[in-house]
Amino acid sequence: MNRVLLRRLAGTVCLGTVFLFPGVGGPLAALAPVLDRDPYVNEVTSTSATIVWHTQALTSSTFGYGTDPENPDGWNWIHFFAPERRHAVTLTDLAPNTVYYYGAGEGGGQIPLYTGPEYRFRTAPADGNSPFSFFAVGDTGGGSPNQFAVADRIDLANCDFGIHTGDVIYDNGEPANFQPRHFIPYAGFLRNTPFFTSAGNHDYQADFYTAGNAGVLGGYLDPFPLVHTHADQ
């Protein structure tokens, strides 16, 4: 997917005549079979944000966002015609310290993928001096009941963002474990709260011990665009 094109289109293309779904707030359970991974918010700044989601099959998509959850037909709409399984949309020219709601549909929008008031994010304040709250965790990714219990507490805390100090996936950063040990436990807040992760030794060992690619973070980089963007830094 052309990320440069996404950055140019987002915030400037308004396709209000394309009606994605009849309203906001449909049950996620009815939409889940189409999604392979629920949407998660990433790279939130005072004027931009990235939303990522995965579908079970290759599909084109329609993405909408706006500030009024009751009026989705008045949102900005973006069409992506190239079939993808991993969908990433970078929105730019956003207003600081503002709540945006979003949703997506498969193809031209006839089949809804996700929508509802819980699919939202707040851009960061512009002044840099506003108070904020955050949570910090580390050494997670075992899929234990304790991990799910902590995730529930985080969801209730309603923090502005989160920080992961490393070792996201045990034992060795296996790509197959990201869904059950990261995206499913934290799905409740990942759709509306940016979660900034760091790679620990357990996150690169799956690549470290294969093909001689010491330090290569293939399994870790795929889900996290922020890390992938700045991998050379």
Tab-separated table of C-alpha atoms in Angstrom:
chain	number	residue	atom	x	y	z
A	1	MET	CA	0.000	0.000	0.000
A	2	ASN	CA	1.340	3.424	-0.919
A	3	ARG	CA	1.788	5.205	2.411
A	4	VAL	CA	2.783	8.458	0.675
A	5	LEU	CA	-0.507	8.438	-1.211
A	6	LEU	CA	-2.395	7.834	2.025
A	7	ARG	CA	-0.762	10.812	3.678
A	8	ARG	CA	-1.662	13.044	0.723
A	9	LEU	CA	-5.277	11.911	0.511
A	10	ALA	CA	-6.157	11.826	4.178
A	11	GLY	CA	-7.826	14.972	5.426
A	12	THR	CA	-8.436	16.325	1.934
A	13	VAL	CA	-10.752	13.824	0.235
A	14	CYS	CA	-14.370	14.047	1.343
A	15	LEU	CA	-16.719	11.439	-0.070
A	16	GLY	CA	-19.775	12.213	1.996
A	17	THR	CA	-22.110	10.804	-0.625
A	18	VAL	CA	-20.768	7.299	-0.027
A	19	PHE	CA	-22.807	5.846	2.833
A	20	LEU	CA	-20.756	3.222	4.586
A	21	PHE	CA	-23.330	1.928	7.041
A	22	PRO	CA	-26.829	2.985	8.141
A	23	GLY	CA	-25.644	4.157	11.549
A	24	VAL	CA	-23.026	3.929	14.261
A	25	GLY	CA	-22.922	1.386	17.038
A	26	GLY	CA	-23.567	-1.977	15.380
A	27	PRO	CA	-22.477	-4.967	17.520
A	28	LEU	CA	-18.889	-5.994	16.932
A	29	ALA	CA	-19.832	-9.665	17.229
A	30	ALA	CA	-21.786	-9.447	14.001
A	31	LEU	CA	-18.795	-7.943	12.184
A	32	ALA	CA	-15.984	-10.048	13.680
A	33	PRO	CA	-15.962	-12.933	11.138
A	34	VAL	CA	-14.693	-10.573	8.420
A	35	LEU	CA	-11.816	-9.197	10.496
A	36	ASP	CA	-8.625	-11.129	11.150
A	37	ARG	CA	-7.378	-8.473	13.592
A	38	ASP	CA	-9.370	-5.654	15.169
A	39	PRO	CA	-8.270	-2.085	14.386
A	40	TYR	CA	-5.618	-0.487	16.550
A	41	VAL	CA	-4.503	3.134	16.859
A	42	ASN	CA	-0.852	3.994	16.289
A	43	GLU	CA	1.439	6.995	15.803
A	44	VAL	CA	-0.934	9.563	17.289
A	45	THR	CA	0.380	13.142	17.287
A	46	SER	CA	-1.349	16.506	17.637
A	47	THR	CA	-2.259	16.512	13.927
A	48	SER	CA	-2.069	12.899	12.710
A	49	ALA	CA	-2.863	9.280	13.538
A	50	THR	CA	-2.522	5.850	11.930
A	51	ILE	CA	-5.217	3.165	12.079
A	52	VAL	CA	-4.319	-0.445	11.230
A	53	TRP	CA	-6.592	-3.467	10.779
A	54	HIS	CA	-6.354	-6.910	9.168
A	55	THR	CA	-8.972	-8.755	7.127
A	56	GLN	CA	-9.248	-12.504	6.646
A	57	ALA	CA	-9.047	-12.215	2.860
A	58	LEU	CA	-7.607	-9.782	0.337
A	59	THR	CA	-10.091	-6.942	-0.071
A	60	SER	CA	-10.335	-3.316	-1.078
A	61	SER	CA	-11.758	-1.026	1.572
A	62	THR	CA	-13.454	2.253	2.398
A	63	PHE	CA	-12.411	4.193	5.498
A	64	GLY	CA	-14.264	7.074	7.120
A	65	TYR	CA	-13.533	9.425	10.025
A	66	GLY	CA	-15.027	12.516	11.610
A	67	THR	CA	-15.855	14.269	14.863
A	68	ASP	CA	-19.614	13.554	14.984
A	69	PRO	CA	-20.382	9.896	15.833
A	70	GLU	CA	-24.064	10.390	14.971
A	71	ASN	CA	-23.423	11.606	11.425
A	72	PRO	CA	-21.087	9.183	9.597
A	73	ASP	CA	-22.341	10.270	6.182
A	74	GLY	CA	-20.745	13.646	6.927
A	75	TRP	CA	-17.326	12.162	7.656
A	76	ASN	CA	-14.317	12.240	5.363
A	77	TRP	CA	-14.173	9.086	3.237
A	78	ILE	CA	-11.193	7.426	1.580
A	79	HIS	CA	-11.387	4.541	-0.916
A	80	PHE	CA	-8.565	2.019	-1.329
A	81	PHE	CA	-8.996	-0.024	-4.473
A	82	ALA	CA	-5.933	-2.297	-4.179
A	83	PRO	CA	-6.810	-5.559	-2.360
A	84	GLU	CA	-4.953	-5.912	0.956
A	85	ARG	CA	-5.083	-8.024	4.094
A	86	ARG	CA	-3.143	-5.582	6.252
A	87	HIS	CA	-4.752	-2.155	5.961
A	88	ALA	CA	-3.018	0.987	7.291
A	89	VAL	CA	-4.462	4.489	7.010
A	90	THR	CA	-2.489	7.567	8.051
A	91	LEU	CA	-4.668	10.612	8.697
A	92	THR	CA	-3.108	14.067	8.577
A	93	ASP	CA	-4.211	17.687	9.004
A	94	LEU	CA	-6.199	16.792	12.117
A	95	ALA	CA	-7.135	19.267	14.842
A	96	PRO	CA	-5.128	19.027	18.090
A	97	ASN	CA	-6.738	17.669	21.270
A	98	THR	CA	-9.816	16.503	19.352
A	99	VAL	CA	-11.745	13.215	19.476
A	100	TYR	CA	-12.232	11.547	16.075
A	101	TYR	CA	-14.504	8.584	15.373
A	102	TYR	CA	-13.776	6.134	12.578
A	103	GLY	CA	-15.063	3.077	10.768
A	104	ALA	CA	-14.353	0.948	7.711
A	105	GLY	CA	-16.158	-1.216	5.203
A	106	GLU	CA	-15.089	-3.927	2.821
A	107	GLY	CA	-14.884	-2.987	-0.845
A	108	GLY	CA	-17.041	0.045	-1.576
A	109	GLY	CA	-18.461	0.016	1.933
A	110	GLN	CA	-21.375	-2.345	1.357
A	111	ILE	CA	-20.049	-4.800	3.972
A	112	PRO	CA	-19.219	-3.090	7.305
A	113	LEU	CA	-16.076	-4.240	9.066
A	114	TYR	CA	-16.228	-2.187	12.242
A	115	THR	CA	-18.035	0.865	13.575
A	116	GLY	CA	-19.232	2.207	16.896
A	117	PRO	CA	-18.458	4.870	19.520
A	118	GLU	CA	-15.585	2.796	20.938
A	119	TYR	CA	-13.683	3.249	17.641
A	120	ARG	CA	-12.202	6.635	18.318
A	121	PHE	CA	-8.979	8.410	19.258
A	122	ARG	CA	-7.962	11.779	20.646
A	123	THR	CA	-5.151	13.738	19.062
A	124	ALA	CA	-2.453	15.086	21.363
A	125	PRO	CA	-2.558	18.689	22.595
A	126	ALA	CA	-0.471	21.136	20.606
A	127	ASP	CA	1.081	23.105	23.465
A	128	GLY	CA	3.030	20.284	25.110
A	129	ASN	CA	2.141	21.538	28.593
A	130	SER	CA	-1.240	19.881	29.112
A	131	PRO	CA	-1.611	17.213	31.828
A	132	PHE	CA	-1.837	13.607	30.646
A	133	SER	CA	-2.145	10.086	31.993
A	134	PHE	CA	-0.455	6.910	30.799
A	135	PHE	CA	0.081	3.294	31.765
A	136	ALA	CA	3.285	1.255	31.527
A	137	VAL	CA	3.681	-2.512	31.338
A	138	GLY	CA	6.415	-4.936	30.338
A	139	ASP	CA	7.265	-8.615	30.077
A	140	THR	CA	3.767	-9.517	28.911
A	141	GLY	CA	2.725	-11.746	26.031
A	142	GLY	CA	2.344	-15.040	27.885
A	143	GLY	CA	-1.418	-15.195	27.433
A	144	SER	CA	-1.992	-15.895	31.124
A	145	PRO	CA	-5.137	-14.986	33.112
A	146	ASN	CA	-3.052	-12.337	34.878
A	147	GLN	CA	-2.325	-10.632	31.559
A	148	PHE	CA	-6.055	-10.456	30.758
A	149	ALA	CA	-6.814	-9.162	34.264
A	150	VAL	CA	-4.276	-6.359	33.898
A	151	ALA	CA	-5.669	-5.559	30.448
A	152	ASP	CA	-9.138	-5.156	31.977
A	153	ARG	CA	-7.771	-2.714	34.568
A	154	ILE	CA	-6.004	-0.729	31.842
A	155	ASP	CA	-9.215	-0.552	29.839
A	156	LEU	CA	-11.047	0.914	32.838
A	157	ALA	CA	-8.285	3.467	33.540
A	158	ASN	CA	-8.967	5.358	30.290
A	159	CYS	CA	-5.389	6.644	29.960
A	160	ASP	CA	-4.229	8.937	27.168
A	161	PHE	CA	-1.585	6.463	25.966
A	162	GLY	CA	0.425	3.437	27.028
A	163	ILE	CA	4.083	2.373	27.014
A	164	HIS	CA	5.378	-1.185	26.749
A	165	THR	CA	8.925	-1.592	28.049
A	166	GLY	CA	9.738	-4.739	26.060
A	167	ASP	CA	9.247	-8.500	25.759
A	168	VAL	CA	5.871	-8.112	24.085
A	169	ILE	CA	5.633	-11.770	23.014
A	170	TYR	CA	6.932	-14.827	24.860
A	171	ASP	CA	8.787	-16.994	24.435
A	172	ASN	CA	10.640	-15.886	21.323
A	173	GLY	CA	8.587	-13.226	19.535
A	174	GLU	CA	6.821	-15.775	17.312
A	175	PRO	CA	4.557	-13.999	14.775
A	176	ALA	CA	1.763	-16.524	15.423
A	177	ASN	CA	1.586	-15.415	19.068
A	178	PHE	CA	0.957	-11.716	18.447
A	179	GLN	CA	-2.776	-12.205	17.960
A	180	PRO	CA	-3.575	-14.383	21.011
A	181	ARG	CA	-0.991	-12.803	23.334
A	182	HIS	CA	-1.163	-9.112	22.427
A	183	PHE	CA	-3.976	-8.015	20.139
A	184	ILE	CA	-6.739	-10.106	21.715
A	185	PRO	CA	-5.927	-9.319	25.387
A	186	TYR	CA	-5.592	-5.588	24.665
A	187	ALA	CA	-8.289	-5.214	21.998
A	188	GLY	CA	-10.517	-3.233	24.366
A	189	PHE	CA	-8.212	-0.213	24.459
A	190	LEU	CA	-6.042	-0.673	21.345
A	191	ARG	CA	-8.922	0.578	19.169
A	192	ASN	CA	-8.879	3.970	20.910
A	193	THR	CA	-5.599	4.333	22.829
A	194	PRO	CA	-2.108	4.572	21.300
A	195	PHE	CA	0.203	1.920	22.744
A	196	PHE	CA	3.911	2.564	22.147
A	197	THR	CA	5.940	-0.644	22.336
A	198	SER	CA	9.646	-1.400	22.696
A	199	ALA	CA	11.368	-4.553	21.511
A	200	GLY	CA	12.933	-6.729	24.195
A	201	ASN	CA	15.265	-9.679	23.813
A	202	HIS	CA	12.322	-12.095	23.689
A	203	ASP	CA	10.850	-10.183	20.747
A	204	TYR	CA	13.806	-10.735	18.436
A	205	GLN	CA	14.960	-14.196	19.427
A	206	ALA	CA	12.726	-15.894	16.848
A	207	ASP	CA	14.744	-14.148	14.133
A	208	PHE	CA	18.012	-14.096	16.049
A	209	TYR	CA	18.282	-17.888	15.989
A	210	THR	CA	17.161	-18.413	12.383
A	211	ALA	CA	18.969	-17.823	9.094
A	212	GLY	CA	21.758	-15.985	10.886
A	213	ASN	CA	19.745	-12.736	10.931
A	214	ALA	CA	20.987	-11.474	14.268
A	215	GLY	CA	18.932	-8.518	15.466
A	216	VAL	CA	16.326	-8.678	12.673
A	217	LEU	CA	12.837	-7.997	14.060
A	218	GLY	CA	10.674	-9.363	11.249
A	219	GLY	CA	7.900	-10.755	13.421
A	220	TYR	CA	7.862	-7.694	15.674
A	221	LEU	CA	7.979	-5.004	13.008
A	222	ASP	CA	4.991	-6.161	10.994
A	223	PRO	CA	2.272	-5.190	13.525
A	224	PHE	CA	3.848	-1.887	14.602
A	225	PRO	CA	4.224	0.746	11.851
A	226	LEU	CA	5.865	3.229	14.205
A	227	VAL	CA	8.797	0.918	14.918
A	228	HIS	CA	9.047	-0.092	11.273
A	229	THR	CA	9.157	3.553	10.171
A	230	HIS	CA	12.045	4.356	12.496
A	231	ALA	CA	13.796	0.994	12.482
A	232	ASP	CA	17.059	2.566	11.261
A	233	GLN	CA	17.153	4.947	14.242
